Short mmCIF file of N, CA and C in Angstrom, two decimals:
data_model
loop_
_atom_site.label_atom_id
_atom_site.label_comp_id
_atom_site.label_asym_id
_atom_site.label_seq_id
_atom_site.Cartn_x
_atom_site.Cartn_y
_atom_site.Cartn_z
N UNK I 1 95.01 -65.78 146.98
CA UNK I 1 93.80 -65.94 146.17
C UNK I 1 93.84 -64.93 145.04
N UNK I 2 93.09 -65.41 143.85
CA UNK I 2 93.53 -64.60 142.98
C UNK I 2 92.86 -63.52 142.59
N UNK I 3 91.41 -63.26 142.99
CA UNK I 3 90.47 -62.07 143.07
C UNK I 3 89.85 -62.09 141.78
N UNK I 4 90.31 -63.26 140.63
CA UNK I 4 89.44 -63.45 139.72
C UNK I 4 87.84 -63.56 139.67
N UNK I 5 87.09 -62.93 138.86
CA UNK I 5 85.59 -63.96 139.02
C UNK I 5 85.55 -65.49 138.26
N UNK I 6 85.02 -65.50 139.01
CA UNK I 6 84.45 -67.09 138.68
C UNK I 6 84.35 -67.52 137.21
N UNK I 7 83.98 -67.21 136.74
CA UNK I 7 83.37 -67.12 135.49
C UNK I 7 84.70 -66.98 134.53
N UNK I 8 85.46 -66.55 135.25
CA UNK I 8 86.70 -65.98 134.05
C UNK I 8 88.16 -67.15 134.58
N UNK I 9 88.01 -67.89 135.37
CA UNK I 9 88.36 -69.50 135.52
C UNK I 9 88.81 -70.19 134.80
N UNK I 10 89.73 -70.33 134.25
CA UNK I 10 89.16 -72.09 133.66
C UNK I 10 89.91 -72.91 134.39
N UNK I 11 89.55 -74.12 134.31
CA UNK I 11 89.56 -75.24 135.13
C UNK I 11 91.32 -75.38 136.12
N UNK I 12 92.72 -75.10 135.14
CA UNK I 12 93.37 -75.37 135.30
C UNK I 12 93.66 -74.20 136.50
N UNK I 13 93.43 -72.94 136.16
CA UNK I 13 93.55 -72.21 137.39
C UNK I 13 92.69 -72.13 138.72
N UNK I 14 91.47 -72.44 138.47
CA UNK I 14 90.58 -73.32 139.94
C UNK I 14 91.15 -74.55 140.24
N UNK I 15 91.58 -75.06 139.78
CA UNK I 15 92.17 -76.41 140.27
C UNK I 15 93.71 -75.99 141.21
N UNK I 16 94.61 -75.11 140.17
CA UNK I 16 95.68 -74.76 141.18
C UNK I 16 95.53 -73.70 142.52
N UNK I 17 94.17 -72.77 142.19
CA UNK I 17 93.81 -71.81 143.30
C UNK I 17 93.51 -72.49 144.70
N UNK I 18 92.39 -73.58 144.15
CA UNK I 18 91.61 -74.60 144.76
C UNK I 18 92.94 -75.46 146.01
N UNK I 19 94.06 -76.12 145.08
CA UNK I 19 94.98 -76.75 145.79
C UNK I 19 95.82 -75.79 146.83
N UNK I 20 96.19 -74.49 146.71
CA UNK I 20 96.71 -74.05 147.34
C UNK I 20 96.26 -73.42 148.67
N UNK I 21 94.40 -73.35 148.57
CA UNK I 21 93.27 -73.37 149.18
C UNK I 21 93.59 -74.47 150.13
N UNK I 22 93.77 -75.57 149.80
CA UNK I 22 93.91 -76.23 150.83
C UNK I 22 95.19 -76.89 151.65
N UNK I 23 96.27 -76.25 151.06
CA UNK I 23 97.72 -75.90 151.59
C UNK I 23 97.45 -75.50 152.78
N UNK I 24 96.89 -74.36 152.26
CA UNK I 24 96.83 -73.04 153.69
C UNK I 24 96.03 -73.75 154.80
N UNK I 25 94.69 -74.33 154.62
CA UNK I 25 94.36 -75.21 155.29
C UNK I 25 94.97 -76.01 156.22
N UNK I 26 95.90 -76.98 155.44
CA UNK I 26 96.22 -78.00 156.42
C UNK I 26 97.07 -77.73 156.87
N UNK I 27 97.93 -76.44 156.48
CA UNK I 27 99.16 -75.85 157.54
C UNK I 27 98.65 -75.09 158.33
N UNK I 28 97.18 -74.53 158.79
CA UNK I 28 96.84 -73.89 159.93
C UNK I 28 97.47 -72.78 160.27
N UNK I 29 97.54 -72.44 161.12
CA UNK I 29 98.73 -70.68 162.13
C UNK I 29 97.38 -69.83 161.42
N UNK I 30 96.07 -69.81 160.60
CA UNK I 30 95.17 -68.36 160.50
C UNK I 30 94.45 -68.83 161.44
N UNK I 31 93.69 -67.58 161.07
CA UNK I 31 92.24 -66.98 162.34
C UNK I 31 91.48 -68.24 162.05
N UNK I 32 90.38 -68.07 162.78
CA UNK I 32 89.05 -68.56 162.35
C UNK I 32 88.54 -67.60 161.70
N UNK I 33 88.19 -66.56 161.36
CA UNK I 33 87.87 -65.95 160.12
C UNK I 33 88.58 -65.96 159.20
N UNK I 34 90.24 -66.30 158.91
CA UNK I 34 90.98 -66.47 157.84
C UNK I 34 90.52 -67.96 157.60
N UNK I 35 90.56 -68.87 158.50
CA UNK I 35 90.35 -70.35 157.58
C UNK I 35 88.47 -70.03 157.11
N UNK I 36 87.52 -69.56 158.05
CA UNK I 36 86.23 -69.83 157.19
C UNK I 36 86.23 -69.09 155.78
N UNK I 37 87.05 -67.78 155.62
CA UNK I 37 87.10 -67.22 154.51
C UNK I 37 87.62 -68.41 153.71
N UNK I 38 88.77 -68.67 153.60
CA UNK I 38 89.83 -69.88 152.95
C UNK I 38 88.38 -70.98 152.82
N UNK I 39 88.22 -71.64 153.38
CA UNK I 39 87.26 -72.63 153.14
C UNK I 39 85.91 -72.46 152.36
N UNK I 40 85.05 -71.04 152.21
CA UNK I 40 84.00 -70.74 151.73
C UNK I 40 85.09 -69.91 149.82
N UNK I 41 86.13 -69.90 149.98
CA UNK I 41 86.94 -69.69 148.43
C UNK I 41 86.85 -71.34 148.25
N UNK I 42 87.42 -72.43 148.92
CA UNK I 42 87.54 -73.68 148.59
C UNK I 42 86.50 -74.24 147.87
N UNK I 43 84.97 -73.82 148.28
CA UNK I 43 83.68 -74.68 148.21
C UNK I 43 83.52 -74.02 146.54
N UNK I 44 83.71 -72.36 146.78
CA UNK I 44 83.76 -71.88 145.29
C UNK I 44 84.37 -72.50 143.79
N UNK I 45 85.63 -72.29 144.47
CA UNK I 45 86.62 -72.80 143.42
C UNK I 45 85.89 -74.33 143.27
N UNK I 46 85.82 -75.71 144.14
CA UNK I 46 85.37 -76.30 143.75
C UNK I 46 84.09 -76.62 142.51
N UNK I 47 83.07 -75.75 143.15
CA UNK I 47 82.21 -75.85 142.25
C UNK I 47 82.79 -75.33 140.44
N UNK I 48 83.56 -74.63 140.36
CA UNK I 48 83.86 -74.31 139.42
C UNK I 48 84.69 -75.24 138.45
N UNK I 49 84.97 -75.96 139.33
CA UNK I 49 86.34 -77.22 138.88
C UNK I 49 85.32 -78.11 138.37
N UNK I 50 83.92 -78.75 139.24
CA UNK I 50 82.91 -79.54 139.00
C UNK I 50 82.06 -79.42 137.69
N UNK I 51 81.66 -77.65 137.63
CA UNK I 51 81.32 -77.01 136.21
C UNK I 51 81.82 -77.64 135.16
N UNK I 52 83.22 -76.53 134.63
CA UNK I 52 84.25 -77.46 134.01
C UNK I 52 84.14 -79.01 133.48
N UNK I 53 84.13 -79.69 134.59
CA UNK I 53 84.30 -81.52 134.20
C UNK I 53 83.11 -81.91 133.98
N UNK I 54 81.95 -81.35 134.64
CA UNK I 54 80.71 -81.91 133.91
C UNK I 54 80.85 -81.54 132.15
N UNK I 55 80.71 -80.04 132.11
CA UNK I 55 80.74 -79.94 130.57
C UNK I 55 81.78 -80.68 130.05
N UNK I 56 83.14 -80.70 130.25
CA UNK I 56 83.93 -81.71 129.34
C UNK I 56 83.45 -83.30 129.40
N UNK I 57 82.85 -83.85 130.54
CA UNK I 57 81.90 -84.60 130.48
C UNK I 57 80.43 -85.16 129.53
N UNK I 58 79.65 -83.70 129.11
CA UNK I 58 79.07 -83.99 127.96
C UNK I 58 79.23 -83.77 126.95
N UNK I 59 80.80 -82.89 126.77
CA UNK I 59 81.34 -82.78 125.47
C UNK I 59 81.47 -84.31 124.73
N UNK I 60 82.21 -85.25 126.06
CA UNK I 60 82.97 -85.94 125.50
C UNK I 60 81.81 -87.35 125.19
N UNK I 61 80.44 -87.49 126.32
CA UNK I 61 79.15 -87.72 125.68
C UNK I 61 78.86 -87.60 124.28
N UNK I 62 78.26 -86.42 124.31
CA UNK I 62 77.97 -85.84 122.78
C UNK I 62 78.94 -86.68 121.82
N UNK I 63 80.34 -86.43 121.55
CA UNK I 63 81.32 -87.02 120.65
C UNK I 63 80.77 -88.23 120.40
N UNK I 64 81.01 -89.53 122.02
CA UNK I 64 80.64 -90.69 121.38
C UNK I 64 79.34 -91.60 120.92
N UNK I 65 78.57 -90.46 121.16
CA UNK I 65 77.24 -90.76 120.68
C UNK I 65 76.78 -89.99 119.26
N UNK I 66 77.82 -89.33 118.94
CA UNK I 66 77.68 -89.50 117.36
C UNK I 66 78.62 -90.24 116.72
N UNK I 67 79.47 -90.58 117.67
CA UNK I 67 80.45 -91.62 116.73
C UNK I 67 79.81 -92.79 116.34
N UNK I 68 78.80 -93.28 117.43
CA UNK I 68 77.78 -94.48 117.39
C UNK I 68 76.63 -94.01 116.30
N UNK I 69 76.61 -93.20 116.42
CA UNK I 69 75.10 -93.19 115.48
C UNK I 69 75.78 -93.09 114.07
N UNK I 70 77.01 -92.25 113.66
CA UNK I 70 77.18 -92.91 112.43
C UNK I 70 78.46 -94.27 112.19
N UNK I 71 78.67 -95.03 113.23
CA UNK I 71 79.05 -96.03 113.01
C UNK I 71 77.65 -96.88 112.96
N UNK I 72 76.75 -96.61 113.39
CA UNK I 72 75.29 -96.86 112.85
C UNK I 72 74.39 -97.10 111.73
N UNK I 73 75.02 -95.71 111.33
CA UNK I 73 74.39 -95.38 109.81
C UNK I 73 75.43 -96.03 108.82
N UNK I 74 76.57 -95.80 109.02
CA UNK I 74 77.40 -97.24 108.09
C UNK I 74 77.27 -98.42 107.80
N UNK I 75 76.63 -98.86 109.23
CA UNK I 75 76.48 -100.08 109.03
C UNK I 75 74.85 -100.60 108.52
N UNK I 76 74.23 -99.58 108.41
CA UNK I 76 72.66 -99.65 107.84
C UNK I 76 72.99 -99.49 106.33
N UNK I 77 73.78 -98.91 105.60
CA UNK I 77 74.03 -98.59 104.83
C UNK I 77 75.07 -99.81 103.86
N UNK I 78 74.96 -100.89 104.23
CA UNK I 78 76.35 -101.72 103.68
C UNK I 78 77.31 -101.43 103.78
N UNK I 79 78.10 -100.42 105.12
CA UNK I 79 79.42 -100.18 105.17
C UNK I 79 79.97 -99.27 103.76
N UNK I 80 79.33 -99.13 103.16
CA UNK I 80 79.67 -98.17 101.92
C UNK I 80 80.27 -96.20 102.53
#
């Protein structure tokens, strides 16, 4: 784990922290306090991955709803 905060993330490294999170997982041999630790980093990292894709989510919103409003206004306009 990488001891990063959260916040200082971006997606591509919660996503690979996240996957290797659940490596360790499904190969088992830790404690039960090593997998609940491992699993309560998993739920983290997730949310952070979720963060991430929502906002690129209304980035990518935002974009095509101004692409519409002035393919809109072009066309109110006589395409001029």
């Amino acid at each position: 784990m990488t001891g990063k905060t959260d916040e200082t993330l971006g997606y591509e490294q919660a996503r690979d922290e996240l996957i290797e999170v659940v490596r360790r997982l499904e190969a088992g041999g830790t404690t039960l306090e090593e997998s609940l630790a491992l699993w309560e980093r998993g739920e983290e990292l997730a949310k952070v991955c979720r963060t991430w894709l929502e906002g690129a989510r209304r980035r990518l919103d935002a974009a095509l709803a101004e692409e519409r409003d002035d393919a809109g206004a072009e066309g109110a306009d006589g395409g001029e």
